[in-house]
Short mmCIF file of C-alpha atoms in Angstrom, two decimals:
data_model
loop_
_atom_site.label_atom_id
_atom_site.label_comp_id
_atom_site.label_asym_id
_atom_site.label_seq_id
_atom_site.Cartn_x
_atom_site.Cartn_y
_atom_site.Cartn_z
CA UNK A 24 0.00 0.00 0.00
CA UNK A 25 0.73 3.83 -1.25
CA UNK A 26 2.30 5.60 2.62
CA UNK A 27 3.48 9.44 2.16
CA UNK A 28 5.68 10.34 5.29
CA UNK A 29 6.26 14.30 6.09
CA UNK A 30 8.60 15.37 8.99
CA UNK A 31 9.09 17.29 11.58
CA UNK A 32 5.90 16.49 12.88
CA UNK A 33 6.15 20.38 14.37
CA UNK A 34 9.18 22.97 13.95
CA UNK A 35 10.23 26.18 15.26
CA UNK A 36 12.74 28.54 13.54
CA UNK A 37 14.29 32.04 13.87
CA UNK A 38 14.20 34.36 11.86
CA UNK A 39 16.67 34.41 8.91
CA UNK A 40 17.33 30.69 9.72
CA UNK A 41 17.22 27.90 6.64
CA UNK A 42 14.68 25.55 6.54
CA UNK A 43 14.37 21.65 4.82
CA UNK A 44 11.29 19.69 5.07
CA UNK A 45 11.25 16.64 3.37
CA UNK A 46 8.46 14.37 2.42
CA UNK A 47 8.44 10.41 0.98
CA UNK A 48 5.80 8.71 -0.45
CA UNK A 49 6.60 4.97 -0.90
CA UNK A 50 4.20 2.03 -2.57
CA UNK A 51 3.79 3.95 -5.90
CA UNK A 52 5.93 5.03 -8.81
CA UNK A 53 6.35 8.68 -10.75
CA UNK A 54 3.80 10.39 -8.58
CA UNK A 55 2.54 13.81 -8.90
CA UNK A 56 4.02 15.72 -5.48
CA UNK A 57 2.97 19.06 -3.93
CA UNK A 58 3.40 21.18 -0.89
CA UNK A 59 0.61 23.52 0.31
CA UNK A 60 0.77 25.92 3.32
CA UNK A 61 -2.32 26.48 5.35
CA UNK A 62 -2.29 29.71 7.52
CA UNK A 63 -4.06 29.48 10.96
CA UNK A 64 -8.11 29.58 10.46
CA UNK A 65 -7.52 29.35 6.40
CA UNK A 66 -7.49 27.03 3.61
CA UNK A 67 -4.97 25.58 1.82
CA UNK A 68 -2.75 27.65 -0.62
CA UNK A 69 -0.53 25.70 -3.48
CA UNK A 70 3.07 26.05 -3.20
CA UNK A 71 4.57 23.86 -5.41
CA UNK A 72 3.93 20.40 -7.44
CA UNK A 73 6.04 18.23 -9.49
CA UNK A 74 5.26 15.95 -12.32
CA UNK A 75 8.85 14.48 -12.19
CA UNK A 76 12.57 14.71 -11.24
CA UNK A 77 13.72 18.12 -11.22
CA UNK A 78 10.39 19.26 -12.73
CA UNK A 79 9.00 21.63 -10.36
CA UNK A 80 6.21 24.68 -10.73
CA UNK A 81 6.15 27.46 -8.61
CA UNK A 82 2.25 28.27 -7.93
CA UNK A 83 3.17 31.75 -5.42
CA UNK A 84 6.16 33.97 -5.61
CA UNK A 85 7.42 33.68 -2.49
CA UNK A 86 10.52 32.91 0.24
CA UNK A 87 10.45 29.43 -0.71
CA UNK A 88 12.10 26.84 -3.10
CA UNK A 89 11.26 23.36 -3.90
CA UNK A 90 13.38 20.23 -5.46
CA UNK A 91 12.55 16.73 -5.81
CA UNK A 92 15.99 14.85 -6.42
CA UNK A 93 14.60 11.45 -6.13
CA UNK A 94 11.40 10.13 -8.00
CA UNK A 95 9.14 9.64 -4.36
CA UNK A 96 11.29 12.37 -2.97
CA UNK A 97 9.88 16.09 -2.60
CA UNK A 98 11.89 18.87 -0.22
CA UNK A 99 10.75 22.80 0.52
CA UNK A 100 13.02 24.95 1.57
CA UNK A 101 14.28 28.21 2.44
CA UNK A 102 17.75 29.55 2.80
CA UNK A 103 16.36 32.53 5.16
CA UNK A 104 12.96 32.42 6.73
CA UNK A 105 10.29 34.85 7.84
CA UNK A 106 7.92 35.43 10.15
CA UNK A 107 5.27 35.66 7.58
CA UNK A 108 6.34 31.66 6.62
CA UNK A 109 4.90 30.57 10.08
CA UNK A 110 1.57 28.08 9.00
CA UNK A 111 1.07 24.32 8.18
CA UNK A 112 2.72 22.65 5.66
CA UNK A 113 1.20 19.76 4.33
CA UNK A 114 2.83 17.44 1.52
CA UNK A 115 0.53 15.15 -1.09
CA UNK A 116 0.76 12.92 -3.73
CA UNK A 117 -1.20 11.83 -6.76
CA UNK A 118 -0.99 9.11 -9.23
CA UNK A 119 -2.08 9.53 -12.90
CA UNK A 120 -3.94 13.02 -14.24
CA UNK A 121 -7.82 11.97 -12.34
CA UNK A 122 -7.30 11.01 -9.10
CA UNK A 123 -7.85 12.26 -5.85
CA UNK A 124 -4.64 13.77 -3.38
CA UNK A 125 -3.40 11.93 -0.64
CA UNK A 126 -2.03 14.05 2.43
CA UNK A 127 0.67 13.83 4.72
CA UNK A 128 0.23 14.51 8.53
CA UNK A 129 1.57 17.92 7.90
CA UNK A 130 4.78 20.29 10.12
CA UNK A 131 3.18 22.60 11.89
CA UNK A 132 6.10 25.56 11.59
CA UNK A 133 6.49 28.54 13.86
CA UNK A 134 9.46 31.27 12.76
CA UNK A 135 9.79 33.67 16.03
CA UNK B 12 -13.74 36.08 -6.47
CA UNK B 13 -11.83 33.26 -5.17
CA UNK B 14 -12.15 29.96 -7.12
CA UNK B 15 -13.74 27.78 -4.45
CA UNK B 16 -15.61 28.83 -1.53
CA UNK B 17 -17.11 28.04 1.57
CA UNK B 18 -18.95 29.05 4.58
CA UNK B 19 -16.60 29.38 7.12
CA UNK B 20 -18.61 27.47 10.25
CA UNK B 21 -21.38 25.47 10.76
CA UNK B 22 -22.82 23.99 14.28
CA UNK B 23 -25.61 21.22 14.78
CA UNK B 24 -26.31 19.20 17.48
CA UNK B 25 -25.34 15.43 17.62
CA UNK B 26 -28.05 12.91 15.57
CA UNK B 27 -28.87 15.64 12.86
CA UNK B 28 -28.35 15.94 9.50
CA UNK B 29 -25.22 18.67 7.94
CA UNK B 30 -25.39 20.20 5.61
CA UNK B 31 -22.12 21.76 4.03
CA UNK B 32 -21.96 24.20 1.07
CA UNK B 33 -19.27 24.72 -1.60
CA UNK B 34 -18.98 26.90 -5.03
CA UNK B 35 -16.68 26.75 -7.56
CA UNK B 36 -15.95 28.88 -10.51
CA UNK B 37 -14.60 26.90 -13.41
CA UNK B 38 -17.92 25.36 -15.06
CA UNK B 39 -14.68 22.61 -16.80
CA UNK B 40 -13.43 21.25 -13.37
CA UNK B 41 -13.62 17.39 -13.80
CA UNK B 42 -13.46 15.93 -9.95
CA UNK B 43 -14.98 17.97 -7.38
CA UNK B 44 -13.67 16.71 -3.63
CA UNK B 45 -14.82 16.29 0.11
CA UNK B 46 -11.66 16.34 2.23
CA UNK B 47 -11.77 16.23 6.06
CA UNK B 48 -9.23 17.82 8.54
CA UNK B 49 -9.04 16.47 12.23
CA UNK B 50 -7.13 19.19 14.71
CA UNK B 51 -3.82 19.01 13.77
CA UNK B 52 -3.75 16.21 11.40
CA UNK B 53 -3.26 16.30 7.74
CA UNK B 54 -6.14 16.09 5.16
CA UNK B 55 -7.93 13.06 4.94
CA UNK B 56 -10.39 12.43 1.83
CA UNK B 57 -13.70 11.45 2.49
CA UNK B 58 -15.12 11.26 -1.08
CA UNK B 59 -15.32 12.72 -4.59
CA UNK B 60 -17.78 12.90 -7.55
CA UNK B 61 -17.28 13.52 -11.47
CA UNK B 62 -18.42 15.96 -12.59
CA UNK B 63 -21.12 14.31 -14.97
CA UNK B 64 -22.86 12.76 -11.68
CA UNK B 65 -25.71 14.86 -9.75
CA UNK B 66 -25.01 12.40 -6.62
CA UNK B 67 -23.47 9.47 -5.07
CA UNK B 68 -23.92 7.87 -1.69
CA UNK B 69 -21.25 6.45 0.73
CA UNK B 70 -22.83 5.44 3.59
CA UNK B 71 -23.71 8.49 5.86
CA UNK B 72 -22.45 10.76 3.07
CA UNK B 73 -24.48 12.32 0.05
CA UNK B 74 -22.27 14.60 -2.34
CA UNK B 75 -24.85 16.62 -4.34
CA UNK B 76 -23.32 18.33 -7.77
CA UNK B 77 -25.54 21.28 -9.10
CA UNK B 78 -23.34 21.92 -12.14
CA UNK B 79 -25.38 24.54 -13.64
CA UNK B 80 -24.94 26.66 -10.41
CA UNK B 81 -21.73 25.48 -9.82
CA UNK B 82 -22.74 24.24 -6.20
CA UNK B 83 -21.58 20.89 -4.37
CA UNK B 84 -22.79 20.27 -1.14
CA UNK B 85 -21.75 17.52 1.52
CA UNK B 86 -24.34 15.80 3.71
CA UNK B 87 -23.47 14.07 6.61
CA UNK B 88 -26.70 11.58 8.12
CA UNK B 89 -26.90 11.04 12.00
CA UNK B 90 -23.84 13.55 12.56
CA UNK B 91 -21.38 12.17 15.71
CA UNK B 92 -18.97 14.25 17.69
CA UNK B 93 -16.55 12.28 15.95
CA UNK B 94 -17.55 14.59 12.68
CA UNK B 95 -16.31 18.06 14.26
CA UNK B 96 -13.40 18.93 12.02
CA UNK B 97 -12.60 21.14 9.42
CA UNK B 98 -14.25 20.31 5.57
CA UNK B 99 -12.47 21.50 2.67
CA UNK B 100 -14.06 21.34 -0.55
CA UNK B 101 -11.69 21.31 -3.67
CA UNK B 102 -12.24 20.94 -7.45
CA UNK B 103 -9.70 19.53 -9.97
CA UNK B 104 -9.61 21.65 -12.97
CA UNK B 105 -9.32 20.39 -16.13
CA UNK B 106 -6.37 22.31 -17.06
CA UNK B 107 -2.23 21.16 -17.71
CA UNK B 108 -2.28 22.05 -13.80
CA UNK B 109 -2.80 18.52 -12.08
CA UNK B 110 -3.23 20.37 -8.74
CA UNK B 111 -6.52 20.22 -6.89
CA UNK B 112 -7.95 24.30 -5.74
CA UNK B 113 -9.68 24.33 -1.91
CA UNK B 114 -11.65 26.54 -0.58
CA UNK B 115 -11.05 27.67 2.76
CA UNK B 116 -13.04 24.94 4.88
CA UNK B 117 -16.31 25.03 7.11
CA UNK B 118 -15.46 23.96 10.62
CA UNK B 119 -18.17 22.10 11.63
CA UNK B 120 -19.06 21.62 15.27
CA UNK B 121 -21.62 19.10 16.28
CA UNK B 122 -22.89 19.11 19.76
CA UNK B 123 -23.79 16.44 22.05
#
């Protein structure tokens, strides 16, 4: 069976710090991958997705930069973080262009 | 407008029916999804409909697809306490962009 694994579970950051979450999805080959951030009390806002290795779209302009080096492999970053980053982020996978989004269990991140 | 939206909360008491709204935009979306969010957890889907159904039944769910308003509803028969969570609505456009939209979710609160 298809398992998608997202960590930390929660973070806190500075300020100006970097930041790597990664994500996994195993059970399933050449899935579609995305990130989303939800902000406290809103929905969820399309960061990035990626069809494929080292194919990545950029939904937002923002702080944040995505890769996917592996093919079940999908990593956000950001070499210097703001307050304004703080939310959920919450990785997903697809399979195929009609299916439905499975979610990960989501890092909850706090920059102070 | 935004693309997919949502009252924000909705409270009944436990053994009732709910009833939870969603409108879209695009008139070519293909899926149109029910996704619930448990505090702190990641999104978990609950079920989905194409867009050439009016309906479909999973147990104590009814998804109802008005496509010439644009209006999907979610009804949820004999509501628990175990339903209170957040319900995100999202369409998947049929578009290059394999990315499903939200709205922002209805927090529903059911009381005992």
């Amino acid at each position: 069976s298809q398992t998608i694994h997202q960590w930390p579970a929660t973070l806190v950051q500075p300020v100006g710090s970097p930041l790597s979450l990664e994500c996994t999805v195993e059970g399933t080959s050449n899935p579609n991958l995305y990130w989303y951030r939800q902000a406290a009390g809103r929905g969820l806002q399309l960061l990035f997705y990626s069809v494929g290795i080292g194919q990545i779209s950029s939904e937002v302009p923002q702080n944040l930069s995505a890769s996917r080096p592996q093919d079940r492999q999908f990593i956000l970053s950001s070499k210097k973080l703001l307050l304004s980053d703080s939310g959920f982020y919450l990785c997903a996978w697809s399979v195929g262009r009609d299916t439905e989004a499975f979610f990960g269990q989501g890092t909850r991140l706090t920059v102070v | 407008g935004e693309d997919v939206e949502q009252s924000l909360f909705l409270s009944v008491r436990e053994g009732d029916s709910s009833v939870i709204n969603c409108t879209y935009t695009d008139s070519s979306s293909t899926y149109l999804y029910w996704y619930k969010q448990e505090p702190g957890a990641g999104l978990q889907l609950l079920t989905y409909i194409f867009s050439n159904m009016d309906m479909k039944q999973d147990q104590r769910l009814t998804v109802l697809l008005n496509k010439k308003d644009k209006h999907l509803s979610l009804r949820i028969a004999d509501t628990q306490t175990g339903d209170s969570a957040i319900y995100f609505c999202a369409e998947l456009k049929n578009t290059g962009r394999r990315a499903l939209t939200f709205g922002s979710g209805t927090r529903l609160q059911v009381q005992p």
